[in-house]
Coordinates of C-alpha atoms in Angstrom, one line a residue:
Chain V
M1 CA 16.9 9.1 4.5
N2 CA 20.6 8.5 2.9
W3 CA 20.3 9.3 -0.6
K4 CA 23.9 8.3 -1.1
T5 CA 23.0 4.6 -0.5
I6 CA 20.3 4.4 -2.7
K7 CA 22.6 6.0 -5.9
Y8 CA 25.5 3.5 -4.8
N9 CA 22.5 0.5 -5.0
R10 CA 20.9 1.4 -7.9
Y11 CA 24.4 0.7 -10.0
L12 CA 25.5 -2.1 -7.6
Y13 CA 22.8 -4.3 -7.5
P14 CA 21.9 -4.4 -11.4
A15 CA 25.5 -5.6 -11.9
L16 CA 24.9 -8.0 -9.2
Y17 CA 22.0 -9.7 -10.9
I18 CA 23.8 -9.5 -14.5
L19 CA 26.3 -11.4 -13.2
I20 CA 24.5 -14.0 -11.6
I21 CA 21.9 -14.2 -14.6
V22 CA 25.1 -14.7 -17.0
L23 CA 26.4 -17.4 -14.6
F24 CA 23.0 -19.0 -14.7
I25 CA 22.6 -19.0 -18.1
A26 CA 26.0 -21.2 -18.3
I27 CA 24.0 -23.6 -16.1
P28 CA 22.3 -26.1 -18.7
Y29 CA 25.8 -26.4 -20.3
I30 CA 27.6 -27.6 -17.1
T31 CA 25.3 -29.6 -15.3
A32 CA 23.6 -32.6 -14.9
P33 CA 19.9 -32.6 -15.9
Y34 CA 18.8 -33.0 -12.7
T35 CA 20.3 -30.3 -11.2
I36 CA 18.2 -28.1 -14.1
I37 CA 15.3 -29.4 -13.1
L38 CA 15.8 -28.8 -9.3
L39 CA 16.6 -25.4 -10.3
S40 CA 13.4 -24.8 -12.4
S41 CA 11.3 -25.9 -9.4
I42 CA 13.4 -23.6 -7.2
F43 CA 12.7 -20.6 -9.7
M44 CA 9.1 -21.7 -10.1
Y45 CA 8.6 -20.9 -6.1
I46 CA 10.7 -18.0 -6.0
S47 CA 8.9 -16.2 -8.9
L48 CA 5.6 -17.1 -7.0
T49 CA 6.6 -15.7 -3.6
L50 CA 8.0 -12.8 -5.3
S51 CA 5.0 -12.1 -7.2
W52 CA 3.0 -12.0 -4.1
T53 CA 5.3 -10.3 -2.1
L54 CA 4.9 -7.7 -5.2
F55 CA 1.7 -6.8 -3.9
S56 CA 0.8 -8.5 -0.6
G57 CA 4.1 -7.2 1.0
P58 CA 4.3 -3.5 0.9
T59 CA 0.1 -2.9 0.7
G60 CA -0.4 -5.8 3.6
Y61 CA -3.4 -7.1 2.0
T62 CA -2.5 -10.9 2.1
S63 CA -3.6 -12.5 -1.0
L64 CA -4.7 -16.1 -1.4
A65 CA -5.4 -16.0 -5.1
T66 CA -1.9 -17.0 -6.1
A67 CA -3.2 -20.6 -7.2
A68 CA -6.1 -19.4 -9.1
F69 CA -3.5 -17.2 -11.4
F70 CA -1.1 -19.9 -11.4
G71 CA -4.0 -22.2 -12.3
L72 CA -5.0 -19.8 -15.0
G73 CA -1.5 -20.2 -16.7
L74 CA -1.3 -23.7 -16.3
Y75 CA -4.8 -24.1 -18.4
M76 CA -3.7 -21.5 -20.8
A77 CA -1.1 -24.0 -21.9
G78 CA -3.3 -26.7 -21.9
I79 CA -5.5 -25.0 -24.2
L80 CA -3.2 -23.7 -26.4
G81 CA -0.9 -26.6 -26.5
D82 CA 0.9 -26.9 -29.5
S83 CA -1.2 -24.3 -31.9
V84 CA 1.3 -21.5 -30.9
P85 CA 5.0 -21.2 -30.2
L86 CA 5.7 -21.8 -26.4
I87 CA 6.6 -18.3 -25.9
V88 CA 3.4 -16.8 -27.2
A89 CA 1.2 -19.6 -24.8
V90 CA 3.5 -17.9 -21.9
I91 CA 2.5 -14.4 -22.6
C92 CA -0.9 -15.1 -22.9
G93 CA -1.1 -16.8 -19.8
G94 CA 0.2 -14.0 -18.0
L95 CA -2.3 -11.8 -19.6
I96 CA -5.2 -13.7 -19.0
S97 CA -4.4 -13.7 -15.0
F98 CA -3.5 -9.9 -15.4
I99 CA -7.2 -9.6 -16.7
L100 CA -8.8 -11.4 -14.6
A101 CA -7.0 -10.0 -11.4
F102 CA -7.8 -6.5 -13.1
I103 CA -11.3 -7.1 -12.9
I104 CA -11.4 -8.8 -9.3
G105 CA -9.1 -6.1 -7.9
A106 CA -11.7 -3.6 -9.5
I107 CA -14.3 -5.4 -7.5
T108 CA -12.8 -6.6 -4.1
L109 CA -9.7 -4.3 -3.2
R110 CA -12.6 -2.4 -1.4
L111 CA -12.4 -5.1 0.9
R112 CA -9.9 -5.3 3.5
G113 CA -7.9 -7.2 6.2
I114 CA -9.4 -10.8 6.6
Y115 CA -12.6 -9.9 4.3
F116 CA -10.3 -9.8 1.3
T117 CA -8.2 -12.9 2.2
I118 CA -11.3 -14.9 2.4
F119 CA -12.6 -13.4 -0.8
T120 CA -9.3 -14.2 -2.9
F121 CA -9.1 -17.9 -1.1
G122 CA -12.8 -18.5 -2.2
L123 CA -11.8 -17.4 -6.1
V124 CA -9.5 -20.3 -6.2
E125 CA -12.4 -22.6 -5.3
L126 CA -14.8 -20.7 -7.5
I127 CA -12.3 -21.0 -10.6
K128 CA -11.4 -24.5 -9.8
H129 CA -15.4 -25.6 -9.7
L130 CA -16.0 -23.3 -13.1
M131 CA -13.4 -25.3 -15.0
L132 CA -14.2 -28.5 -13.7
W133 CA -17.9 -27.8 -14.8
W134 CA -16.8 -26.9 -18.0
E135 CA -14.5 -29.5 -18.9
I136 CA -17.0 -32.0 -18.0
N137 CA -20.0 -30.4 -19.4
I138 CA -18.9 -28.8 -22.3
V139 CA -15.8 -30.2 -23.3
G140 CA -16.4 -33.6 -22.1
V141 CA -13.2 -34.8 -20.2
R142 CA -11.9 -33.7 -17.1
G143 CA -8.0 -33.7 -17.9
R144 CA -5.9 -32.2 -20.4
F145 CA -2.7 -33.2 -21.9
V146 CA 0.0 -30.3 -22.2
P147 CA 2.8 -30.9 -24.8
R148 CA 6.1 -31.3 -23.0
A149 CA 9.1 -28.9 -23.6
D150 CA 12.6 -29.5 -23.1
N151 CA 14.4 -28.9 -19.9
A152 CA 16.7 -26.2 -21.1
T153 CA 13.9 -24.3 -22.8
V154 CA 11.7 -24.3 -19.8
F155 CA 14.7 -23.2 -17.4
Y156 CA 15.6 -20.4 -19.5
I157 CA 11.9 -19.0 -19.6
L158 CA 11.5 -19.4 -16.0
L159 CA 14.9 -17.6 -15.4
A160 CA 13.7 -14.6 -17.9
I161 CA 10.5 -14.6 -16.0
L162 CA 12.4 -14.3 -12.6
A163 CA 14.7 -11.8 -14.1
A164 CA 12.1 -9.6 -15.3
L165 CA 10.3 -10.1 -11.6
L166 CA 13.3 -8.8 -10.0
L167 CA 13.7 -5.9 -12.1
T168 CA 10.1 -5.0 -11.9
T169 CA 10.1 -5.3 -8.1
Y170 CA 13.4 -3.6 -7.7
F171 CA 12.7 -0.6 -9.9
L172 CA 9.1 -0.6 -8.1
K173 CA 10.6 -0.1 -4.8
S174 CA 12.9 2.5 -5.4
S175 CA 10.2 4.7 -7.0
R176 CA 7.6 6.7 -5.8
Y177 CA 5.0 4.2 -6.6
G178 CA 6.7 2.1 -4.4
M179 CA 6.8 4.3 -1.4
A180 CA 3.1 4.7 -2.1
L181 CA 2.4 1.4 -2.0
S182 CA 3.9 0.9 1.4
S183 CA 1.8 3.9 2.3
I184 CA -1.4 1.9 1.8
G185 CA 0.0 -0.8 4.0
S186 CA 0.7 2.0 6.8
N187 CA -2.5 4.0 6.7
E188 CA -4.8 3.6 3.7
E189 CA -7.2 6.7 4.7
A190 CA -3.9 9.2 5.0
A191 CA -2.5 7.8 1.7
I192 CA -5.7 8.7 -0.1
H193 CA -6.0 12.0 1.5
I194 CA -2.4 13.2 0.4
G195 CA -3.5 12.8 -3.2
I196 CA -2.6 9.1 -3.9
N197 CA -4.8 7.1 -6.3
V198 CA -4.9 4.0 -3.7
V199 CA -8.0 2.2 -5.9
N200 CA -5.6 2.2 -9.3
L201 CA -2.5 1.6 -7.7
K202 CA -3.8 -1.3 -5.8
I203 CA -5.6 -2.6 -8.8
I204 CA -2.5 -2.3 -11.4
T205 CA -0.1 -3.9 -8.6
F206 CA -2.5 -6.6 -8.0
A207 CA -3.1 -7.2 -11.7
S208 CA 0.9 -7.3 -12.3
S209 CA 1.5 -9.6 -9.5
A210 CA -0.9 -12.0 -11.3
F211 CA 0.5 -11.3 -14.7
F212 CA 3.6 -12.9 -13.3
I213 CA 2.0 -15.7 -11.7
G214 CA 0.3 -16.4 -14.8
L215 CA 3.7 -16.6 -16.7
T216 CA 4.9 -18.8 -14.6
G217 CA 2.1 -21.1 -14.4
T218 CA 2.0 -21.5 -18.1
I219 CA 5.5 -22.7 -18.5
M220 CA 5.4 -25.0 -15.5
A221 CA 2.5 -26.8 -17.3
T222 CA 5.2 -28.3 -20.2
R223 CA 7.0 -29.6 -16.9
W224 CA 3.8 -31.4 -15.7
S225 CA 2.3 -32.7 -19.0
Y226 CA -1.0 -33.3 -17.4
I227 CA -3.4 -31.3 -15.8
D228 CA -6.7 -31.0 -14.2
P229 CA -8.7 -28.6 -12.0
Y230 CA -7.9 -30.1 -9.1
I231 CA -4.0 -30.4 -9.6
A232 CA -4.0 -26.9 -11.6
F233 CA -6.0 -24.9 -8.9
D234 CA -4.6 -26.7 -5.8
P235 CA -4.8 -24.3 -2.7
F236 CA -1.4 -25.4 -1.6
Y237 CA -0.3 -22.9 -4.0
S238 CA -1.8 -20.2 -2.6
F239 CA -0.3 -21.0 1.0
L240 CA 3.2 -21.3 -0.1
P241 CA 4.1 -17.7 -1.3
P242 CA 3.0 -16.2 2.2
L243 CA 4.8 -19.1 4.1
M244 CA 8.2 -18.8 2.1
A245 CA 7.9 -14.9 2.4
I246 CA 7.3 -14.9 6.3
F247 CA 10.2 -17.6 6.2
G248 CA 12.6 -15.2 4.7
G249 CA 11.7 -12.4 6.1
L250 CA 9.1 -9.5 4.7
G251 CA 10.3 -5.9 3.7
N252 CA 13.2 -6.8 2.4
L253 CA 13.7 -7.6 -1.3
F254 CA 15.8 -10.4 -0.3
G255 CA 13.8 -11.6 2.2
P256 CA 11.1 -13.5 0.2
L257 CA 13.8 -14.4 -2.4
L258 CA 16.1 -16.1 0.1
G259 CA 12.9 -17.7 1.8
A260 CA 11.7 -19.0 -1.2
A261 CA 15.0 -20.4 -2.3
V262 CA 15.9 -22.1 1.0
F263 CA 12.3 -23.3 1.7
S264 CA 12.2 -24.8 -2.0
Y265 CA 15.2 -26.6 -2.0
L266 CA 14.3 -28.1 1.7
Q267 CA 11.0 -29.3 0.0
E268 CA 12.6 -31.0 -2.9
T269 CA 15.3 -32.6 -0.8
L270 CA 12.7 -33.5 2.2
I271 CA 10.0 -34.9 -0.6
T272 CA 12.6 -37.7 -2.0
R273 CA 14.3 -38.4 1.4
F274 CA 11.0 -38.2 3.8
P275 CA 8.1 -38.8 1.4
Y276 CA 5.7 -39.4 4.1
S277 CA 6.6 -36.9 6.7
Y278 CA 7.8 -34.2 5.0
M279 CA 4.7 -32.0 5.5
L280 CA 5.3 -32.5 9.3
I281 CA 9.1 -31.4 9.2
F282 CA 7.8 -28.3 7.1
G283 CA 5.3 -27.6 9.7
L284 CA 8.0 -27.7 12.5
I285 CA 9.9 -25.5 10.6
M286 CA 7.3 -22.7 10.2
V287 CA 6.5 -23.2 13.8
I288 CA 9.7 -22.4 14.6
T289 CA 10.2 -19.5 12.3
I290 CA 7.4 -17.8 13.7
L291 CA 8.2 -18.1 17.2
Y292 CA 11.6 -17.5 17.3
L293 CA 12.5 -15.7 13.8
P294 CA 9.8 -13.1 13.8
N295 CA 11.8 -11.4 10.7
G296 CA 12.6 -14.6 9.1
L297 CA 15.9 -15.6 7.9
I298 CA 16.8 -11.9 7.0
G299 CA 16.2 -10.8 10.5
L300 CA 18.1 -13.5 11.8
Y301 CA 21.4 -12.3 9.5
Q302 CA 20.7 -8.9 10.6
T303 CA 20.8 -9.9 14.3
I304 CA 24.1 -11.8 13.6
R305 CA 25.8 -8.9 11.7
Q306 CA 24.9 -6.5 14.5
R307 CA 26.7 -8.8 17.0
F308 CA 29.6 -8.8 14.9
I309 CA 29.5 -4.8 14.3
G310 CA 28.8 -4.3 17.6
G311 CA 25.6 -2.9 16.8
K312 CA 27.0 0.4 15.4
H313 CA 24.6 0.4 12.5
A314 CA 21.8 -0.8 14.2
D315 CA 19.5 0.2 11.3
T316 CA 20.2 -2.0 8.1
S317 CA 17.2 -1.4 6.9
S318 CA 17.1 1.8 5.0
Chain X
M1 CA -13.7 36.2 -2.5
Q2 CA -15.0 33.0 -1.3
I3 CA -13.0 29.9 -1.4
L4 CA -15.3 27.5 -0.2
Q5 CA -19.1 27.3 -0.1
V6 CA -20.9 25.0 1.7
E7 CA -25.0 24.8 1.0
G8 CA -27.4 22.4 2.6
L9 CA -24.8 19.8 3.6
T10 CA -26.4 16.7 4.6
K11 CA -25.2 13.1 6.2
N12 CA -27.3 10.5 7.7
F13 CA -25.7 7.6 9.6
G14 CA -28.7 5.2 9.5
G15 CA -31.1 7.2 11.3
L16 CA -28.6 9.7 13.0
A17 CA -28.3 12.6 11.2
A18 CA -24.9 13.6 11.9
V19 CA -24.8 16.8 9.6
S20 CA -28.0 18.0 8.3
E21 CA -28.5 21.1 5.8
V22 CA -25.4 23.2 7.2
D23 CA -24.6 26.3 5.1
F24 CA -21.4 28.4 5.6
H25 CA -18.8 30.0 3.6
V26 CA -15.3 30.8 3.6
E27 CA -13.3 33.9 2.8
E28 CA -9.9 33.4 0.9
G29 CA -7.1 33.9 3.4
E30 CA -9.3 33.6 6.5
I31 CA -8.7 31.0 9.3
L32 CA -12.0 30.1 10.2
G33 CA -13.1 28.0 13.7
L34 CA -15.4 25.2 13.8
I35 CA -16.2 24.3 17.3
G36 CA -18.9 22.6 18.9
P37 CA -19.4 20.0 21.9
N38 CA -18.7 16.2 21.1
G39 CA -21.0 14.6 18.4
A40 CA -21.7 18.0 17.0
G41 CA -20.7 17.2 13.2
K42 CA -17.5 18.6 13.0
T43 CA -15.3 16.0 11.9
T44 CA -17.8 14.6 9.5
T45 CA -18.1 18.1 8.2
F46 CA -14.4 17.9 7.5
N47 CA -14.5 14.3 6.2
L48 CA -17.6 15.4 3.8
I49 CA -15.6 18.4 2.6
A50 CA -12.4 16.4 1.9
G51 CA -14.2 13.5 0.3
T52 CA -13.8 10.5 2.9
Y53 CA -17.7 10.3 2.9
E54 CA -20.0 11.3 0.3
P55 CA -22.7 13.7 1.3
N56 CA -26.5 12.8 1.2
S57 CA -27.5 16.0 -0.5
G58 CA -25.8 19.4 -0.4
K59 CA -23.2 21.3 -2.3
I60 CA -19.3 21.8 -1.5
L61 CA -18.2 24.6 -3.7
F62 CA -14.5 24.5 -4.0
N63 CA -13.5 27.7 -6.1
G64 CA -16.9 27.3 -7.6
E65 CA -16.7 23.5 -8.6
N66 CA -19.1 21.1 -6.7
L67 CA -16.9 18.4 -4.5
A68 CA -19.5 16.5 -3.6
G69 CA -18.9 12.8 -4.7
K70 CA -15.5 13.3 -5.7
K71 CA -12.4 10.8 -4.3
P72 CA -10.2 12.2 -1.6
N73 CA -7.1 11.8 -3.7
V74 CA -9.0 14.0 -6.3
I75 CA -10.0 16.7 -3.8
C76 CA -6.7 16.5 -2.6
Q77 CA -4.9 17.2 -6.1
K78 CA -7.5 20.5 -6.4
G79 CA -5.6 22.2 -3.7
L80 CA -7.8 20.9 -0.3
A81 CA -5.6 19.1 2.1
R82 CA -6.6 18.0 5.5
T83 CA -5.0 16.8 9.0
F84 CA -6.8 14.2 11.1
Q85 CA -7.9 14.0 14.7
N86 CA -6.1 11.0 15.8
V87 CA -3.1 11.3 14.2
K88 CA -2.5 9.4 10.8
V89 CA 1.5 9.5 9.9
F90 CA 3.0 6.5 7.8
P91 CA 4.4 5.4 11.4
D92 CA 7.6 3.4 9.6
M93 CA 8.4 6.0 7.4
D94 CA 10.9 8.5 8.5
V95 CA 9.5 12.1 8.3
F96 CA 11.0 12.9 5.0
Q97 CA 9.5 10.2 3.2
N98 CA 6.2 10.8 4.9
V99 CA 6.3 14.4 3.6
L100 CA 7.9 13.6 0.1
L101 CA 4.8 11.4 -0.6
G102 CA 2.6 14.4 -0.1
A103 CA 5.1 16.0 -2.6
F104 CA 4.9 13.1 -5.2
F105 CA 1.2 12.9 -5.0
G106 CA -0.8 15.8 -3.8
T107 CA -0.3 17.6 -7.0
P108 CA -1.8 17.1 -10.5
E109 CA 1.5 17.4 -12.2
K110 CA 4.2 14.9 -11.9
K111 CA 7.6 16.8 -10.6
S112 CA 10.9 15.2 -10.5
R113 CA 12.6 13.7 -7.6
S114 CA 14.8 16.7 -7.0
Q115 CA 12.2 19.2 -7.3
A116 CA 10.0 17.3 -4.7
K117 CA 13.2 17.0 -2.5
S118 CA 13.7 20.5 -2.5
E119 CA 10.2 21.2 -1.7
V120 CA 10.3 19.0 1.0
E121 CA 13.3 20.6 2.3
E122 CA 11.9 23.8 2.5
I123 CA 8.5 22.8 4.2
L124 CA 10.5 21.0 7.1
D125 CA 12.2 23.9 7.6
F126 CA 9.2 26.1 7.7
I127 CA 7.5 23.8 10.1
G128 CA 10.7 23.5 12.2
L129 CA 11.6 19.8 11.8
S130 CA 14.7 19.8 9.2
D131 CA 16.8 18.6 12.2
R132 CA 14.5 15.4 12.5
T133 CA 14.2 14.5 8.7
D134 CA 15.2 11.1 9.3
M135 CA 13.7 10.0 12.2
V136 CA 10.9 7.4 12.2
A137 CA 7.5 9.1 12.5
G138 CA 6.0 6.5 14.4
S139 CA 8.5 6.9 17.2
M140 CA 8.0 10.7 17.6
T141 CA 5.9 12.6 20.5
L142 CA 2.4 13.5 19.6
V143 CA 3.3 17.1 18.7
N144 CA 5.9 15.9 16.0
Q145 CA 3.6 13.6 14.8
K146 CA 1.1 16.5 14.3
R147 CA 4.0 18.5 12.8
V148 CA 4.6 16.1 10.3
E149 CA 1.2 15.7 9.4
V150 CA 0.9 19.3 9.0
A151 CA 4.0 19.4 6.5
R152 CA 2.4 16.3 4.9
A153 CA -0.6 18.0 4.0
L154 CA 1.5 21.3 3.3
A155 CA 3.7 19.4 0.5
T156 CA 0.4 18.8 -1.4
K157 CA 0.0 22.7 -2.1
P158 CA -3.2 23.5 -0.6
K159 CA -4.9 26.7 -1.0
L160 CA -7.4 25.3 1.6
L161 CA -6.3 23.4 4.9
L162 CA -8.5 21.7 6.9
L163 CA -6.9 21.3 10.8
D164 CA -8.6 18.7 12.8
E165 CA -8.0 19.4 16.3
L166 CA -4.5 20.1 16.1
M167 CA -3.8 21.4 19.4
A168 CA -5.7 18.6 21.3
G169 CA -3.6 16.9 23.7
L170 CA -0.6 19.2 23.7
N171 CA 0.6 21.5 26.5
P172 CA 0.5 25.1 26.9
T173 CA 3.8 25.8 25.2
E174 CA 3.4 23.2 22.4
V175 CA -0.3 25.0 22.0
G176 CA 1.7 28.4 21.7
E177 CA 3.8 27.1 19.1
S178 CA 1.2 25.3 17.2
M179 CA -0.9 28.8 17.2
E180 CA 2.2 30.7 15.8
L181 CA 2.2 27.7 13.1
V182 CA -1.4 28.5 12.0
K183 CA -0.8 32.0 11.5
R184 CA 2.3 31.3 9.5
I185 CA 0.5 29.0 7.2
Q186 CA -2.2 31.9 7.0
K187 CA 0.6 34.7 5.7
K188 CA 1.9 31.9 3.0
G189 CA -1.6 32.5 1.6
I190 CA -3.2 29.4 2.6
T191 CA -6.8 29.5 3.9
V192 CA -7.4 27.1 7.0
I193 CA -10.5 26.0 8.5
M194 CA -10.0 24.4 11.9
I195 CA -11.9 22.4 14.4
E196 CA -10.9 23.3 17.8
H197 CA -11.5 22.4 21.6
V198 CA -8.7 24.6 23.0
M199 CA -10.8 27.6 23.5
K200 CA -8.1 30.1 24.0
A201 CA -6.4 29.2 20.8
I202 CA -9.5 29.5 18.8
M203 CA -10.5 32.9 19.9
N204 CA -7.2 34.1 19.4
I205 CA -6.5 33.3 15.9
C206 CA -10.0 33.1 14.1
K207 CA -11.7 36.0 13.2
R208 CA -14.8 34.2 12.5
I209 CA -16.3 31.1 14.3
I210 CA -19.2 28.6 13.3
V211 CA -20.7 26.7 16.0
L212 CA -22.2 23.2 15.3
H213 CA -24.5 21.4 17.8
H214 CA -26.6 17.9 16.9
G215 CA -25.1 18.3 13.4
Q216 CA -26.7 21.8 12.8
K217 CA -24.9 25.3 12.5
I218 CA -26.6 27.3 15.5
A219 CA -24.3 30.2 15.4
E220 CA -21.7 32.1 13.4
G221 CA -19.9 35.3 14.1
T222 CA -16.7 37.0 15.5
P223 CA -15.3 35.4 19.0
E224 CA -17.0 38.2 20.8
E225 CA -20.2 37.4 19.6
I226 CA -19.5 33.7 19.8
S227 CA -18.6 33.8 23.7
T228 CA -21.6 36.3 24.7
S229 CA -24.2 34.1 22.5
K230 CA -26.9 32.9 25.0
T231 CA -27.4 29.7 22.6
V232 CA -23.7 28.9 22.4
I233 CA -23.5 29.2 26.3
E234 CA -26.4 26.8 26.6
V235 CA -25.1 24.0 24.5
Y236 CA -21.7 24.4 26.3
L237 CA -22.6 24.9 29.9
G238 CA -26.3 23.7 30.0
E239 CA -29.2 25.8 30.6

């Protein structure tokens, strides 16, 4: 391992992020409202994808529970409504997802591979129908209205969530716990036998990932203004993050980031231009990615870079 | 002093008694050999001691403390490390990272990165992998992967090390080097239990050997006693 590179990156990347964040903070002042709305959407997808990658990327435990935690966040906004300041509602949305993920993790993270994946997917349906039952039988109405927040506020909160998520991912990746998470994905039995508390590490990381998903859900509810269990717990939000992460390329912080950015921009554009065939175009893009770009966009970039520098530094991953 | 005392250790898989009522002890500083035909329960015994499985009954006293039912990560931090019969390195990581993880998590106290790093360098030097620190572990030869595994186990600062078939699949030169390595580990003050099928190795470096068969201990003694024991010969060669 090249320790010099790591030290260099430790200063370079945060500086880069700060620059980008300052740029983004200026955006609501200089652009049209549509740009802010588009960027907010893109931020949402990036946050969901990075949250998913935080846990599922290194450990290899493919979670399809994103929609469950996202929906809980949405519902938090619906339940709290105007009674608390928006920022408090957002944090509550994160916390409730964290707590649920913690409990779910403690029960199910002993399941491995496809069993874990199927369980997490089942969780989305379970919560959806529980909410449906609750709303119809206890509350009496199926849907809820969420008070709207203005575009700039939503944009800034999403930006803050994204920045916090990027920092968390970055520090986790460069820490011993990030290495330990990768070792779980590599060989869990070996990891536990060299003293890594794999159970706690998995649960806490899973819950942290859910925390960010919950935050994102709560703030997005103010954009959508109406929610019901079918809208809130749409399995679509479970499948998108892994798709976007694979599209960008797993194994590198920028892969999922790039994947989500490009993918969601495509989605937002395609949905307005080709409202009836955009899912078809999406499917084609995914098939092509998996067939020809097994390492995603980042892999493509690395291949091109290697061509240009003559393969002298073939290993760009470390 | 006895570092490990195993009393009445039993593990059933369904109706099969993989290990039944096994008693033995390990003296501090010795190299104890564990042999037996395939399916005798050797690896299961290791899995029980290291916490992979929980025993159905019996005691595993490590420095007087019962380990039965404790989690593998807890047992490791108490100073009991192991290697695996089928090598389990972290294939995508380089040698240094593999061993570094052992140094970071193998002991209860939290150490700084620089301290862990210098410990790893020392261990890689000891094991003879200093010139391969940035090689990806998965791309190495079997013998080197086994060395990485031993180095990773040593990084957890064990008092007792369980080596599961360290010599299996190695050529005669490599077997010789590995025997040397085990002796050097013993000289560091680490007690070793080794499962081995390579008789030359086990007869050479162990002072005491235990023989398991169908999950039961059938013999115990010095290499000479074991190699002339009638029961052991019957088990290995048939009547």
